[in-house]
């Protein structure tokens, strides 16, 4: 199973900014993406990241990377912004059956992790570049609104970002029908997998 994680924005493109503390969307989504990568690798999935540091990567390049690699799914991670005081999580899908299934599963796991947060649901949007020009099931998540002071404060806490990554991970595992009730890997088996992933 090959998963491309696309942390939105980066470098000169900071994306949205936190209304409370100026937190950069580009920094938050990279952090969530790196946490997600660690979790997926622990479950034996192969992971490609469109960026692993604070650099600008164009949208066509992000799609090209995933298409050339032959990813099974593409997960673009963003944090939302609006001039209103909107709050909540939403997951975008291109509308294809598999993309919708993946979006539903990730959205379900996010709502399960954060029952107190507004659930804005799964939305079809065919105009989002990375959903349109990737050739595999692709979704774009907006975990919360940086323009909302409370959600800005909330997502500035590392544990919130870890839980967001865990929710996406569980949704991806659900999509691939990977059964979590199987016996857990031993610590030694986990280390071997991480070393293999790092090419050690
Ligand atoms: Zn964004």
XYZ file of C-alpha atoms and ligand atoms in Angstrom:
201
model
C 0.000 0.000 0.000
C 1.498 3.304 -1.104
C 0.328 6.551 0.461
C 1.360 9.998 -0.734
C 1.084 12.612 2.008
C 0.819 16.136 0.685
C 1.452 18.798 3.316
C -0.049 21.915 1.745
C 1.814 25.163 1.030
C 5.425 25.642 2.256
C 8.331 28.043 1.811
C 7.212 31.404 0.451
C 3.586 30.189 0.576
C 2.612 30.071 4.247
C -1.070 29.391 3.498
C -3.500 30.587 6.159
C -2.312 32.333 9.327
C -3.676 31.852 12.821
C -5.935 34.699 13.890
C -4.817 34.371 17.507
C -1.064 33.777 17.248
C -0.156 33.973 13.555
C 0.546 30.233 13.395
C 1.501 29.240 9.834
C -0.748 26.725 8.077
C 2.349 25.516 6.204
C 4.087 24.643 9.495
C 1.043 22.973 11.062
C 0.244 20.755 8.089
C 3.880 19.675 7.699
C 3.918 18.662 11.367
C 0.667 16.695 10.983
C 2.016 15.109 7.792
C 5.252 13.971 9.422
C 3.319 12.519 12.363
C 1.008 10.723 9.918
C 4.009 9.343 8.053
C 5.438 7.804 11.244
C 2.104 6.178 12.075
C 1.553 4.737 8.599
C 5.111 3.364 8.443
C 4.549 1.648 11.790
C 1.570 -0.118 10.220
C 3.691 -1.321 7.311
C 2.529 1.128 4.634
C 4.875 2.800 2.164
C 4.855 6.583 2.367
C 5.919 9.346 0.017
C 5.807 12.977 1.107
C 5.514 15.777 -1.434
C 7.628 17.863 0.944
C 9.448 17.040 4.173
C 10.639 20.528 5.035
C 9.555 24.127 4.664
C 9.982 24.466 0.897
C 7.665 25.585 -1.869
C 6.500 22.793 -4.202
C 4.145 23.654 -7.074
C 0.779 21.927 -7.344
C 1.658 20.203 -10.687
C 4.870 18.886 -9.116
C 2.975 17.448 -6.139
C 0.624 15.593 -8.498
C 3.456 14.435 -10.736
C 5.326 12.938 -7.772
C 2.327 10.869 -6.691
C 1.393 9.812 -10.235
C 4.972 8.782 -11.131
C 5.344 6.834 -7.900
C 2.044 5.018 -8.496
C 0.538 5.923 -5.131
C -2.604 4.033 -4.095
C -4.019 7.072 -2.299
C -3.177 10.767 -2.031
C -3.870 12.706 1.178
C -3.521 16.476 1.056
C -3.435 18.109 4.485
C -4.593 21.693 5.015
C -5.988 23.959 7.726
C -8.891 26.186 6.846
C -9.467 29.927 6.910
C -12.484 32.176 6.454
C -13.377 35.786 7.093
C -16.280 34.608 9.277
C -15.881 32.881 12.626
C -16.437 29.469 10.993
C -15.104 26.407 12.816
C -14.920 22.679 12.229
C -13.427 19.973 10.070
C -14.230 19.212 6.448
C -12.869 16.666 3.998
C -12.917 17.238 0.253
C -13.243 14.519 -2.361
C -13.076 14.629 -6.142
C -16.346 12.693 -6.061
C -15.109 9.392 -7.503
C -16.420 6.378 -5.608
C -13.072 5.448 -4.063
C -12.165 9.020 -3.236
C -15.535 9.451 -1.528
C -15.047 6.217 0.419
C -11.617 7.369 1.622
C -12.989 10.807 2.548
C -15.892 9.262 4.475
C -13.560 7.008 6.441
C -11.078 9.758 7.310
C -13.922 12.144 8.155
C -15.549 9.531 10.383
C -12.325 8.895 12.322
C -11.725 12.628 12.766
C -15.248 13.152 14.107
C -14.797 10.158 16.399
C -11.555 11.619 17.788
C -13.018 15.106 18.272
C -16.714 14.740 19.126
C -16.802 18.259 20.537
C -15.750 19.862 17.239
C -18.189 20.931 14.509
C -18.284 18.292 11.760
C -18.753 20.059 8.438
C -18.725 16.725 6.645
C -17.449 15.427 3.317
C -17.724 17.754 0.336
C -17.213 17.178 -3.364
C -14.988 19.717 -5.069
C -13.712 19.040 -8.530
C -11.840 22.302 -8.862
C -9.160 21.558 -6.258
C -5.998 21.075 -8.304
C -4.473 18.181 -6.365
C -7.749 16.254 -6.438
C -8.235 16.878 -10.111
C -4.774 16.018 -11.441
C -3.872 12.994 -9.328
C -4.671 9.644 -10.906
C -5.462 7.767 -7.666
C -8.212 8.254 -5.042
C -7.360 11.600 -3.452
C -8.750 13.667 -0.601
C -7.992 17.038 0.953
C -8.528 17.485 4.683
C -9.138 20.787 6.479
C -8.796 19.758 10.133
C -9.926 23.072 11.632
C -10.027 26.831 10.979
C -6.922 28.867 11.751
C -9.122 31.934 11.354
C -11.102 30.825 14.395
C -9.337 31.925 17.584
C -10.326 28.868 19.617
C -9.365 26.387 16.896
C -6.136 28.317 16.267
C -5.192 27.921 19.950
C -6.264 24.271 19.889
C -4.235 23.237 16.832
C -1.172 25.053 18.176
C -0.935 22.273 20.786
C 1.230 19.372 19.533
C -1.092 16.730 21.012
C -3.982 18.032 18.889
C -1.885 17.606 15.761
C -0.895 14.104 16.864
C -4.554 13.171 17.326
C -5.403 14.619 13.913
C -2.648 12.481 12.363
C -3.942 9.420 14.237
C -7.450 10.017 12.917
C -6.241 10.238 9.314
C -4.119 7.122 9.848
C -7.120 5.147 11.152
C -9.226 6.298 8.204
C -6.554 5.153 5.744
C -6.254 1.776 7.501
C -10.061 1.413 7.352
C -9.950 2.207 3.627
C -7.346 -0.506 3.021
C -9.258 -2.929 5.271
C -6.255 -3.284 7.543
C -7.571 -4.917 10.676
C -6.375 -3.254 13.852
C -7.456 -6.199 15.976
C -4.519 -8.208 14.625
C -1.782 -8.755 17.208
C 0.342 -5.665 17.687
C 3.851 -5.737 16.298
C 6.556 -6.314 18.831
C 8.909 -3.426 19.490
C 11.627 -5.298 17.624
C 9.420 -5.745 14.542
C 8.597 -2.030 14.604
C 12.267 -1.089 14.747
C 13.019 -3.380 11.780
C 10.253 -1.705 9.772
C 11.453 1.790 10.603
C 15.045 0.869 9.771
C 13.910 -0.645 6.468
C 11.929 2.489 5.688
C 14.931 4.699 6.456
C 17.176 2.455 4.356
C 19.478 1.633 7.276
Zn -4.295 25.356 2.642
